[in-house]
Amino acid sequence: MSISTPGGENRPGLVKVGGKPAAGAKPGTKTTTGGTGGKTPPKSGGPRKPITPIKVNQGRNWGPIAMFVAVGVIAVGIIGWGAWAAFKPGGAGYDWETRAGGISGINHVTTELKSNHTYNPEKYEQSPPVGGTHSYVWQQCMGNVYDAPIPNEHAVHSLEHGAVWITYRSDLPADQVAALAAKVEGKEMMLMSPVVNLDKPISLQAWSYQLKVDNASDSRIDDFIGALRVNATQEPGAVCSGGNTATGDKPLTEEQVAALQQQQQG
Amino acid sequence: MTDVGNSPRFSTRGLALSVALALLVGLAIGFGVSRLAAPSTPADDSAAAGFARDMSTHHAQAVAMGMIAAKKGLAPEVRTLGEDIALTQQGQIGIMSQWLRDWSLNLNSSAKPMAWMPDGDKSALNGNLMPGMATPQEMTALENASGKTVDTLFLEMMIKHHLGGVHMVDAVLTATDDPDVLWLAKGMKTRQTLEISEMQKLQTTLAKR
């Protein structure tokens, strides 16, 4: 590639080849100076055809190369910056919803789940429930392992706070109950209780999510806890301490809650 | 120079372009490197992330204890201390949770509690319970206590809890250089060390009351 300007004989970068005689030297005429004309005169007579100058690149044309390289560097820089902005860690948080959605067999309830408070017993769409109107008081979910059924109305309040509630059918073998309890004990935002007429041996609940499995060794249990514990909260920053620790099948009445609070006040 | 034609114009224009190009490349590299290096955040298996998760669990139990003491401690000092500890540590849980969000890490991990600790002090683990943490039975006893027993149990349990907490703080102080983590961890250590001696004095005072 070459960008040339008309420059005639003096144009730098061009060299003429072909032994043009020095100005004034007539071809075919012997000169005494022994100059460019040489000692061998051309055989043909008459005026010689002018020889077209041949361009020879002396080095490269740096201008255009530099321009293209610069444009390339800028383009790469822009692409790099964009890629970094798109993939940089930080600020976006952990994508727990995608992780939860990828668990085989998980049920995500996308219809509206109410968060109202009540003292009344509630009927729930799902069994065990994964959300909806619930008791004023949450069930304590500081890694509590309850050995008897707990009222749904309290457990749903725990789900709202971000807890994962492990339930199991009352006939689940003791070793499997122990394996589940090991995932719960000492871990806040976890609670566990038996459910009498559960349709599957084990059912896991988080707010708006449910997974039913047959065995405590199912690896999806850890996947469910990992994706949803705390992350599924409807009240970021909420706690699991305090609350109700009693088991039973009916939620605490207004009077019972008052009595519980009296006891908690000492 | 044999190359007559290449002399004056190349050196001016070519030099200018070379310099500009060098600057651009330099800028691009510098820019890229600084962007890549500056916001590097703790990894999922780092001590900082492990600390944020485990200390949140550890703190959650202190909040539970503190709330019990705040509600039904007999001595006013115990009530005040319980309230102070509960609110402070709940706030610190919020700070640590936000770190994990900022680092795009999950609050949950399949790693065992204290797996991040460099000294490998796993012997202090009791199930999922980290150093100083009360058992469910101890927590139930505190919940069901009344009167002076609340003060006694709370002070015993919280001194032990703080000692375990400071032990974990010491571990992260040697294992991370994240400025936010260092800041909060140092704050925890200073405060909890102070509270330990305060509670020990309070035990003596209350024994005579």
Tab-separated table of C-alpha atoms in Angstrom:
chain	number	residue	atom	x	y	z
A	1	MET	CA	0.000	0.000	0.000
A	2	SER	CA	1.281	3.390	-0.788
A	3	ILE	CA	0.108	6.885	-0.516
A	4	SER	CA	1.981	8.805	-3.169
A	5	THR	CA	2.049	12.340	-4.153
A	6	PRO	CA	3.232	13.599	-7.466
A	7	GLY	CA	6.753	14.450	-6.832
A	8	GLY	CA	8.794	14.007	-9.970
A	9	GLU	CA	12.405	13.172	-9.882
A	10	ASN	CA	13.019	14.594	-6.495
A	11	ARG	CA	10.374	12.658	-4.703
A	12	PRO	CA	11.972	10.952	-1.769
A	13	GLY	CA	11.492	7.329	-1.494
A	14	LEU	CA	11.671	6.761	-5.155
A	15	VAL	CA	14.684	5.583	-6.938
A	16	LYS	CA	14.921	5.299	-10.595
A	17	VAL	CA	16.630	2.396	-12.042
A	18	GLY	CA	17.791	1.835	-15.533
A	19	GLY	CA	20.927	3.890	-15.572
A	20	LYS	CA	19.570	7.095	-16.827
A	21	PRO	CA	22.383	9.060	-18.121
A	22	ALA	CA	23.382	12.209	-16.516
A	23	ALA	CA	21.736	15.259	-17.812
A	24	GLY	CA	23.275	16.479	-20.952
A	25	ALA	CA	24.887	13.241	-21.901
A	26	LYS	CA	23.658	12.173	-25.201
A	27	PRO	CA	23.210	8.488	-25.702
A	28	GLY	CA	25.483	7.095	-28.223
A	29	THR	CA	27.967	9.754	-27.716
A	30	LYS	CA	31.215	8.882	-26.215
A	31	THR	CA	32.155	11.165	-23.522
A	32	THR	CA	35.493	11.741	-22.159
A	33	THR	CA	34.282	11.936	-18.652
A	34	GLY	CA	33.345	8.247	-18.515
A	35	GLY	CA	30.148	9.119	-16.680
A	36	THR	CA	26.879	7.396	-16.310
A	37	GLY	CA	26.530	7.025	-19.998
A	38	GLY	CA	28.887	4.127	-19.731
A	39	LYS	CA	31.220	2.703	-22.170
A	40	THR	CA	28.696	0.665	-23.936
A	41	PRO	CA	26.457	2.789	-26.016
A	42	PRO	CA	23.017	1.532	-26.862
A	43	LYS	CA	22.857	-0.431	-30.002
A	44	SER	CA	19.772	1.186	-31.308
A	45	GLY	CA	19.965	4.626	-32.469
A	46	GLY	CA	17.592	7.439	-31.975
A	47	PRO	CA	16.193	8.905	-28.806
A	48	ARG	CA	15.640	6.495	-25.964
A	49	LYS	CA	12.159	5.937	-24.539
A	50	PRO	CA	11.779	7.459	-21.110
A	51	ILE	CA	11.771	4.784	-18.463
A	52	THR	CA	8.913	4.781	-16.074
A	53	PRO	CA	10.134	5.138	-12.504
A	54	ILE	CA	9.560	2.098	-10.375
A	55	LYS	CA	8.552	2.692	-6.821
A	56	VAL	CA	10.404	0.791	-4.212
A	57	ASN	CA	9.216	0.964	-0.665
A	58	GLN	CA	11.922	2.066	1.593
A	59	GLY	CA	10.588	0.762	4.935
A	60	ARG	CA	6.854	0.867	5.628
A	61	ASN	CA	4.277	3.547	5.533
A	62	TRP	CA	3.895	3.977	9.242
A	63	GLY	CA	1.050	6.441	9.199
A	64	PRO	CA	-1.776	4.131	8.154
A	65	ILE	CA	-0.429	1.230	10.169
A	66	ALA	CA	-0.335	3.328	13.283
A	67	MET	CA	-3.822	4.589	12.569
A	68	PHE	CA	-5.254	1.109	12.238
A	69	VAL	CA	-3.412	-0.159	15.267
A	70	ALA	CA	-4.660	2.775	17.302
A	71	VAL	CA	-8.223	2.177	16.198
A	72	GLY	CA	-7.784	-1.477	17.056
A	73	VAL	CA	-6.443	-0.692	20.496
A	74	ILE	CA	-9.332	1.651	21.191
A	75	ALA	CA	-11.864	-0.886	19.939
A	76	VAL	CA	-10.361	-3.637	22.068
A	77	GLY	CA	-10.349	-1.266	25.012
A	78	ILE	CA	-14.026	-0.506	24.577
A	79	ILE	CA	-14.880	-4.184	24.236
A	80	GLY	CA	-12.791	-4.995	27.282
A	81	TRP	CA	-14.424	-2.296	29.315
A	82	GLY	CA	-17.873	-3.451	28.305
A	83	ALA	CA	-17.087	-7.048	29.109
A	84	TRP	CA	-15.715	-6.047	32.475
A	85	ALA	CA	-18.779	-3.959	33.262
A	86	ALA	CA	-21.016	-6.868	32.336
A	87	PHE	CA	-19.198	-9.565	34.283
A	88	LYS	CA	-17.545	-7.725	37.127
A	89	PRO	CA	-18.334	-9.145	40.530
A	90	GLY	CA	-19.872	-6.991	43.158
A	91	GLY	CA	-23.131	-5.220	43.638
A	92	ALA	CA	-25.294	-7.657	41.761
A	93	GLY	CA	-25.552	-10.092	44.652
A	94	TYR	CA	-25.770	-13.827	44.393
A	95	ASP	CA	-28.226	-15.186	41.845
A	96	TRP	CA	-30.131	-17.505	44.170
A	97	GLU	CA	-33.311	-17.496	42.074
A	98	THR	CA	-31.588	-19.054	39.082
A	99	ARG	CA	-29.959	-21.551	41.406
A	100	ALA	CA	-33.316	-22.424	42.995
A	101	GLY	CA	-35.024	-22.655	39.615
A	102	GLY	CA	-32.449	-25.202	38.520
A	103	ILE	CA	-33.323	-27.690	41.254
A	104	SER	CA	-35.118	-30.609	39.674
A	105	GLY	CA	-38.666	-31.042	40.973
A	106	ILE	CA	-38.850	-27.736	42.832
A	107	ASN	CA	-42.217	-26.008	42.945
A	108	HIS	CA	-42.132	-22.227	42.794
A	109	VAL	CA	-45.473	-20.669	43.621
A	110	THR	CA	-45.772	-17.518	41.550
A	111	THR	CA	-49.308	-16.565	42.520
A	112	GLU	CA	-49.625	-13.901	45.180
A	113	LEU	CA	-48.943	-15.063	48.727
A	114	LYS	CA	-50.448	-12.793	51.355
A	115	SER	CA	-48.392	-11.611	54.299
A	116	ASN	CA	-51.190	-10.436	56.604
A	117	HIS	CA	-51.208	-11.276	60.295
A	118	THR	CA	-53.972	-13.083	62.121
A	119	TYR	CA	-54.767	-15.094	65.266
A	120	ASN	CA	-57.135	-17.331	63.323
A	121	PRO	CA	-56.342	-20.745	61.898
A	122	GLU	CA	-55.685	-20.488	58.158
A	123	LYS	CA	-56.301	-22.731	55.185
A	124	TYR	CA	-53.363	-22.889	52.796
A	125	GLU	CA	-53.128	-23.754	49.106
A	126	GLN	CA	-50.007	-25.855	49.563
A	127	SER	CA	-49.383	-28.618	52.053
A	128	PRO	CA	-47.260	-27.861	53.963
A	129	PRO	CA	-47.757	-24.151	53.254
A	130	VAL	CA	-45.109	-21.971	51.569
A	131	GLY	CA	-46.661	-18.577	52.314
A	132	GLY	CA	-49.833	-16.657	52.990
A	133	THR	CA	-51.631	-15.007	55.902
A	134	HIS	CA	-50.007	-16.083	59.169
A	135	SER	CA	-49.812	-15.618	62.917
A	136	TYR	CA	-48.473	-12.458	64.493
A	137	VAL	CA	-45.850	-14.649	66.129
A	138	TRP	CA	-43.221	-16.586	64.218
A	139	GLN	CA	-42.077	-20.049	65.171
A	140	GLN	CA	-38.595	-19.916	66.640
A	141	CYS	CA	-36.235	-20.918	63.829
A	142	MET	CA	-32.808	-20.841	65.478
A	143	GLY	CA	-32.033	-24.316	64.221
A	144	ASN	CA	-34.945	-25.662	66.262
A	145	VAL	CA	-35.678	-29.346	65.778
A	146	TYR	CA	-39.278	-29.852	66.937
A	147	ASP	CA	-40.230	-33.410	67.754
A	148	ALA	CA	-43.953	-32.827	67.238
A	149	PRO	CA	-45.994	-30.955	64.603
A	150	ILE	CA	-46.026	-27.167	64.806
A	151	PRO	CA	-48.860	-24.852	63.733
A	152	ASN	CA	-48.604	-23.822	60.069
A	153	GLU	CA	-49.568	-20.252	60.961
A	154	HIS	CA	-46.367	-19.811	62.984
A	155	ALA	CA	-44.109	-21.682	60.562
A	156	VAL	CA	-45.260	-19.530	57.639
A	157	HIS	CA	-44.170	-16.449	59.586
A	158	SER	CA	-40.711	-18.039	59.880
A	159	LEU	CA	-40.647	-18.611	56.123
A	160	GLU	CA	-41.434	-14.932	55.666
A	161	HIS	CA	-38.334	-14.109	57.708
A	162	GLY	CA	-36.200	-16.254	55.390
A	163	ALA	CA	-36.171	-19.605	57.171
A	164	VAL	CA	-36.089	-22.984	55.465
A	165	TRP	CA	-38.584	-25.353	57.085
A	166	ILE	CA	-37.858	-29.061	56.807
A	167	THR	CA	-40.867	-31.283	57.347
A	168	TYR	CA	-40.990	-35.049	57.358
A	169	ARG	CA	-43.684	-37.669	57.516
A	170	SER	CA	-44.006	-39.105	61.009
A	171	ASP	CA	-42.947	-42.562	59.814
A	172	LEU	CA	-39.578	-41.432	58.454
A	173	PRO	CA	-36.841	-43.787	59.769
A	174	ALA	CA	-34.935	-42.423	62.759
A	175	ASP	CA	-31.577	-42.377	60.970
A	176	GLN	CA	-33.036	-40.157	58.260
A	177	VAL	CA	-34.599	-37.877	60.858
A	178	ALA	CA	-31.165	-37.601	62.477
A	179	ALA	CA	-29.546	-36.819	59.119
A	180	LEU	CA	-32.037	-34.006	58.561
A	181	ALA	CA	-31.616	-32.697	62.112
A	182	ALA	CA	-27.857	-32.422	61.541
A	183	LYS	CA	-28.575	-29.902	58.774
A	184	VAL	CA	-30.718	-27.835	61.135
A	185	GLU	CA	-29.351	-27.837	64.677
A	186	GLY	CA	-27.313	-24.802	65.612
A	187	LYS	CA	-28.126	-23.091	62.332
A	188	GLU	CA	-30.301	-20.008	62.498
A	189	MET	CA	-32.936	-19.579	59.783
A	190	MET	CA	-33.590	-23.321	59.867
A	191	LEU	CA	-36.344	-25.297	61.573
A	192	MET	CA	-37.681	-28.822	61.334
A	193	SER	CA	-40.821	-30.636	62.392
A	194	PRO	CA	-42.870	-33.736	61.596
A	195	VAL	CA	-46.121	-33.477	59.648
A	196	VAL	CA	-48.646	-36.230	60.173
A	197	ASN	CA	-50.272	-36.690	56.760
A	198	LEU	CA	-47.478	-35.621	54.478
A	199	ASP	CA	-47.859	-36.981	50.937
A	200	LYS	CA	-44.088	-37.606	50.637
A	201	PRO	CA	-41.503	-38.702	53.207
A	202	ILE	CA	-39.790	-35.278	53.223
A	203	SER	CA	-40.930	-31.816	52.167
A	204	LEU	CA	-38.824	-28.634	52.237
A	205	GLN	CA	-40.338	-25.176	52.390
A	206	ALA	CA	-39.042	-21.655	51.881
A	207	TRP	CA	-41.246	-18.663	51.103
A	208	SER	CA	-42.946	-19.508	47.767
A	209	TYR	CA	-40.749	-22.583	47.202
A	210	GLN	CA	-41.296	-26.261	47.921
A	211	LEU	CA	-39.432	-29.475	47.202
A	212	LYS	CA	-40.616	-32.975	48.063
A	213	VAL	CA	-38.130	-35.840	48.212
A	214	ASP	CA	-38.184	-39.471	49.270
A	215	ASN	CA	-34.928	-39.784	51.150
A	216	ALA	CA	-32.797	-37.689	53.504
A	217	SER	CA	-29.723	-38.539	51.416
A	218	ASP	CA	-31.171	-36.720	48.370
A	219	SER	CA	-28.570	-34.136	47.349
A	220	ARG	CA	-31.306	-31.690	46.353
A	221	ILE	CA	-31.962	-31.041	50.050
A	222	ASP	CA	-28.627	-29.243	50.383
A	223	ASP	CA	-29.239	-27.499	47.057
A	224	PHE	CA	-32.584	-26.228	48.334
A	225	ILE	CA	-31.129	-24.960	51.614
A	226	GLY	CA	-28.131	-23.456	49.833
A	227	ALA	CA	-30.238	-21.537	47.362
A	228	LEU	CA	-33.062	-20.395	49.592
A	229	ARG	CA	-32.064	-20.099	53.253
A	230	VAL	CA	-32.153	-16.367	54.099
A	231	ASN	CA	-32.217	-15.533	50.366
A	232	ALA	CA	-35.980	-16.159	50.047
A	233	THR	CA	-36.760	-13.705	52.850
A	234	GLN	CA	-39.637	-11.270	52.536
A	235	GLU	CA	-38.090	-9.179	55.306
A	236	PRO	CA	-34.340	-8.758	54.830
A	237	GLY	CA	-32.570	-8.489	58.170
A	238	ALA	CA	-35.308	-10.297	60.103
A	239	VAL	CA	-34.505	-12.669	62.965
A	240	CYS	CA	-35.467	-16.175	64.032
A	241	SER	CA	-34.916	-15.808	67.774
A	242	GLY	CA	-37.788	-15.300	70.206
A	243	GLY	CA	-41.161	-16.346	68.859
A	244	ASN	CA	-43.157	-19.424	69.670
A	245	THR	CA	-41.440	-22.636	70.716
A	246	ALA	CA	-44.571	-24.624	71.530
A	247	THR	CA	-45.716	-27.493	69.324
A	248	GLY	CA	-49.349	-28.197	68.475
A	249	ASP	CA	-51.794	-28.082	65.615
A	250	LYS	CA	-53.560	-24.786	66.357
A	251	PRO	CA	-51.937	-21.332	66.284
A	252	LEU	CA	-51.638	-19.432	69.534
A	253	THR	CA	-54.725	-17.415	70.356
A	254	GLU	CA	-54.527	-13.746	71.247
A	255	GLU	CA	-54.670	-14.673	74.938
A	256	GLN	CA	-51.972	-17.304	74.542
A	257	VAL	CA	-49.723	-14.836	72.760
A	258	ALA	CA	-50.255	-12.334	75.557
A	259	ALA	CA	-49.377	-15.005	78.093
A	260	LEU	CA	-46.277	-16.010	76.109
A	261	GLN	CA	-45.099	-12.420	75.994
A	262	GLN	CA	-45.744	-12.071	79.712
A	263	GLN	CA	-43.553	-15.109	80.301
A	264	GLN	CA	-40.849	-13.746	77.967
A	265	GLN	CA	-40.844	-10.439	79.851
A	266	GLY	CA	-40.051	-12.278	83.061
B	1	MET	CA	22.083	7.236	5.812
B	2	THR	CA	21.748	5.452	2.538
B	3	ASP	CA	18.066	5.996	2.663
B	4	VAL	CA	17.787	9.531	1.611
B	5	GLY	CA	14.069	9.488	0.994
B	6	ASN	CA	13.179	8.287	4.477
B	7	SER	CA	14.874	10.833	6.563
B	8	PRO	CA	13.106	13.992	7.669
B	9	ARG	CA	9.395	13.257	7.206
B	10	PHE	CA	9.469	9.817	8.740
B	11	SER	CA	11.159	10.883	11.886
B	12	THR	CA	8.583	13.603	12.560
B	13	ARG	CA	5.337	11.914	11.687
B	14	GLY	CA	6.459	8.409	12.579
B	15	LEU	CA	7.795	9.469	15.927
B	16	ALA	CA	4.604	11.305	16.784
B	17	LEU	CA	2.510	8.285	15.861
B	18	SER	CA	4.736	5.905	17.748
B	19	VAL	CA	4.469	8.045	20.843
B	20	ALA	CA	0.682	8.323	20.497
B	21	LEU	CA	0.420	4.590	19.975
B	22	ALA	CA	2.619	3.831	22.932
B	23	LEU	CA	0.510	6.142	25.057
B	24	LEU	CA	-2.707	4.474	23.964
B	25	VAL	CA	-1.392	1.001	24.587
B	26	GLY	CA	-0.005	2.104	27.910
B	27	LEU	CA	-3.299	3.682	28.885
B	28	ALA	CA	-5.255	0.643	27.813
B	29	ILE	CA	-3.031	-1.691	29.795
B	30	GLY	CA	-3.017	0.554	32.814
B	31	PHE	CA	-6.760	1.002	32.661
B	32	GLY	CA	-7.394	-2.684	32.272
B	33	VAL	CA	-5.018	-3.712	34.992
B	34	SER	CA	-6.369	-1.192	37.458
B	35	ARG	CA	-9.935	-2.233	36.792
B	36	LEU	CA	-9.064	-5.866	37.180
B	37	ALA	CA	-6.924	-5.406	40.236
B	38	ALA	CA	-8.807	-2.808	42.272
B	39	PRO	CA	-12.188	-4.468	42.896
B	40	SER	CA	-10.869	-7.971	43.429
B	41	THR	CA	-13.168	-9.286	46.136
B	42	PRO	CA	-12.832	-12.223	48.518
B	43	ALA	CA	-13.483	-15.641	46.992
B	44	ASP	CA	-16.170	-18.083	48.084
B	45	ASP	CA	-13.689	-20.176	50.091
B	46	SER	CA	-11.793	-17.214	51.523
B	47	ALA	CA	-11.413	-16.586	55.235
B	48	ALA	CA	-13.279	-13.306	54.812
B	49	ALA	CA	-16.341	-15.014	53.323
B	50	GLY	CA	-16.223	-17.858	55.828
B	51	PHE	CA	-15.961	-15.366	58.649
B	52	ALA	CA	-18.917	-13.338	57.332
B	53	ARG	CA	-21.090	-16.461	57.238
B	54	ASP	CA	-19.991	-18.101	60.477
B	55	MET	CA	-19.867	-14.923	62.520
B	56	SER	CA	-23.414	-14.160	61.354
B	57	THR	CA	-24.554	-17.476	62.817
B	58	HIS	CA	-22.517	-16.878	65.964
B	59	HIS	CA	-23.971	-13.376	66.304
B	60	ALA	CA	-27.552	-14.597	65.744
B	61	GLN	CA	-27.341	-16.595	68.933
B	62	ALA	CA	-25.916	-13.638	70.842
B	63	VAL	CA	-28.897	-11.612	69.620
B	64	ALA	CA	-31.222	-14.307	70.971
B	65	MET	CA	-29.445	-14.269	74.359
B	66	GLY	CA	-29.293	-10.491	74.449
B	67	MET	CA	-33.012	-10.145	73.748
B	68	ILE	CA	-33.848	-12.539	76.591
B	69	ALA	CA	-31.638	-10.552	78.956
B	70	ALA	CA	-33.079	-7.252	77.737
B	71	LYS	CA	-36.629	-8.453	78.330
B	72	LYS	CA	-36.356	-10.259	81.618
B	73	GLY	CA	-32.972	-9.701	83.207
B	74	LEU	CA	-33.393	-8.842	86.875
B	75	ALA	CA	-30.532	-6.385	87.249
B	76	PRO	CA	-30.845	-3.190	85.189
B	77	GLU	CA	-27.214	-3.626	84.117
B	78	VAL	CA	-28.062	-7.011	82.608
B	79	ARG	CA	-31.090	-5.637	80.765
B	80	THR	CA	-29.079	-2.756	79.337
B	81	LEU	CA	-26.164	-4.977	78.338
B	82	GLY	CA	-28.519	-7.480	76.715
B	83	GLU	CA	-30.175	-4.746	74.678
B	84	ASP	CA	-26.803	-3.295	73.664
B	85	ILE	CA	-25.398	-6.646	72.554
B	86	ALA	CA	-28.571	-7.687	70.709
B	87	LEU	CA	-28.902	-4.480	68.704
B	88	THR	CA	-25.177	-4.155	67.976
B	89	GLN	CA	-24.724	-7.718	66.820
B	90	GLN	CA	-27.895	-7.678	64.703
B	91	GLY	CA	-26.515	-4.569	63.012
B	92	GLN	CA	-23.217	-6.329	62.429
B	93	ILE	CA	-25.034	-9.291	60.865
B	94	GLY	CA	-26.482	-6.800	58.399
B	95	ILE	CA	-23.015	-5.460	57.579
B	96	MET	CA	-21.616	-8.953	57.041
B	97	SER	CA	-24.583	-9.989	54.872
B	98	GLN	CA	-24.019	-6.976	52.677
B	99	TRP	CA	-20.368	-7.890	52.193
B	100	LEU	CA	-21.447	-11.212	50.759
B	101	ARG	CA	-23.940	-9.492	48.460
B	102	ASP	CA	-21.259	-7.039	47.363
B	103	TRP	CA	-18.918	-9.929	46.668
B	104	SER	CA	-21.672	-11.775	44.736
B	105	LEU	CA	-21.346	-14.675	47.137
B	106	ASN	CA	-24.061	-16.819	48.621
B	107	LEU	CA	-24.920	-16.409	52.287
B	108	ASN	CA	-25.057	-20.172	52.370
B	109	SER	CA	-22.117	-22.480	51.903
B	110	SER	CA	-21.686	-26.207	51.865
B	111	ALA	CA	-18.443	-25.772	53.816
B	112	LYS	CA	-18.459	-26.891	57.427
B	113	PRO	CA	-18.523	-24.181	60.082
B	114	MET	CA	-15.030	-22.725	60.687
B	115	ALA	CA	-13.537	-24.502	57.658
B	116	TRP	CA	-11.987	-21.133	56.758
B	117	MET	CA	-10.018	-20.869	59.975
B	118	PRO	CA	-6.284	-21.134	59.272
B	119	ASP	CA	-5.382	-22.779	62.560
B	120	GLY	CA	-7.760	-25.610	61.752
B	121	ASP	CA	-9.321	-25.507	65.182
B	122	LYS	CA	-12.187	-27.789	64.261
B	123	SER	CA	-12.028	-29.579	67.596
B	124	ALA	CA	-13.929	-26.671	69.104
B	125	LEU	CA	-16.880	-27.577	66.895
B	126	ASN	CA	-19.844	-29.272	68.511
B	127	GLY	CA	-22.049	-30.302	65.626
B	128	ASN	CA	-22.785	-26.993	63.935
B	129	LEU	CA	-22.009	-25.095	67.132
B	130	MET	CA	-18.960	-22.877	66.917
B	131	PRO	CA	-16.722	-21.920	69.850
B	132	GLY	CA	-18.645	-20.385	72.715
B	133	MET	CA	-22.066	-21.166	71.307
B	134	ALA	CA	-24.734	-22.462	73.662
B	135	THR	CA	-26.447	-25.803	73.080
B	136	PRO	CA	-30.202	-25.889	72.390
B	137	GLN	CA	-30.676	-27.169	75.939
B	138	GLU	CA	-28.764	-24.216	77.397
B	139	MET	CA	-30.814	-21.803	75.294
B	140	THR	CA	-34.048	-23.391	76.472
B	141	ALA	CA	-32.882	-23.122	80.072
B	142	LEU	CA	-32.224	-19.398	79.595
B	143	GLU	CA	-35.603	-18.917	77.901
B	144	ASN	CA	-37.399	-20.632	80.746
B	145	ALA	CA	-35.427	-18.969	83.533
B	146	SER	CA	-36.761	-16.185	85.665
B	147	GLY	CA	-35.502	-13.713	88.227
B	148	LYS	CA	-31.903	-13.833	89.268
B	149	THR	CA	-31.283	-17.043	87.325
B	150	VAL	CA	-31.673	-15.067	84.094
B	151	ASP	CA	-28.808	-12.767	85.100
B	152	THR	CA	-26.596	-15.640	86.222
B	153	LEU	CA	-27.167	-17.781	83.154
B	154	PHE	CA	-26.925	-14.863	80.756
B	155	LEU	CA	-23.582	-13.653	82.129
B	156	GLU	CA	-22.104	-17.160	82.110
B	157	MET	CA	-23.304	-17.917	78.610
B	158	MET	CA	-22.407	-14.538	77.107
B	159	ILE	CA	-18.875	-14.510	78.564
B	160	LYS	CA	-18.301	-17.924	77.009
B	161	HIS	CA	-19.934	-16.760	73.775
B	162	HIS	CA	-17.728	-13.656	73.562
B	163	LEU	CA	-14.564	-15.672	74.275
B	164	GLY	CA	-15.410	-17.962	71.370
B	165	GLY	CA	-16.237	-14.972	69.210
B	166	VAL	CA	-12.918	-13.269	69.935
B	167	HIS	CA	-11.140	-16.523	69.083
B	168	MET	CA	-12.779	-16.498	65.651
B	169	VAL	CA	-12.025	-12.798	65.206
B	170	ASP	CA	-8.338	-13.461	65.951
B	171	ALA	CA	-8.343	-16.083	63.201
B	172	VAL	CA	-9.724	-13.747	60.559
B	173	LEU	CA	-7.392	-10.924	61.562
B	174	THR	CA	-4.428	-13.057	60.518
B	175	ALA	CA	-6.103	-14.439	57.416
B	176	THR	CA	-7.466	-11.481	55.478
B	177	ASP	CA	-6.326	-8.090	54.276
B	178	ASP	CA	-9.775	-6.882	53.288
B	179	PRO	CA	-10.028	-3.433	54.897
B	180	ASP	CA	-13.755	-3.677	55.686
B	181	VAL	CA	-13.364	-7.075	57.303
B	182	LEU	CA	-10.354	-5.898	59.312
B	183	TRP	CA	-12.247	-2.816	60.446
B	184	LEU	CA	-15.281	-4.722	61.718
B	185	ALA	CA	-13.256	-7.598	63.171
B	186	LYS	CA	-11.050	-5.215	65.149
B	187	GLY	CA	-14.151	-3.411	66.375
B	188	MET	CA	-15.676	-6.695	67.525
B	189	LYS	CA	-12.519	-7.700	69.331
B	190	THR	CA	-12.146	-4.408	71.180
B	191	ARG	CA	-15.815	-4.273	72.168
B	192	GLN	CA	-16.252	-7.901	73.158
B	193	THR	CA	-13.013	-7.964	75.137
B	194	LEU	CA	-14.258	-4.939	77.046
B	195	GLU	CA	-17.646	-6.547	77.614
B	196	ILE	CA	-16.055	-9.746	78.917
B	197	SER	CA	-14.313	-7.870	81.721
B	198	GLU	CA	-17.445	-5.811	82.307
B	199	MET	CA	-19.537	-8.970	82.672
B	200	GLN	CA	-16.967	-10.571	84.973
B	201	LYS	CA	-17.134	-7.526	87.242
B	202	LEU	CA	-20.904	-7.632	87.063
B	203	GLN	CA	-20.876	-11.270	88.199
B	204	THR	CA	-18.993	-10.226	91.326
B	205	THR	CA	-21.241	-7.228	91.930
B	206	LEU	CA	-24.467	-9.170	91.468
B	207	ALA	CA	-23.289	-11.996	93.725
B	208	LYS	CA	-23.223	-9.508	96.590
B	209	ARG	CA	-26.508	-7.827	95.688
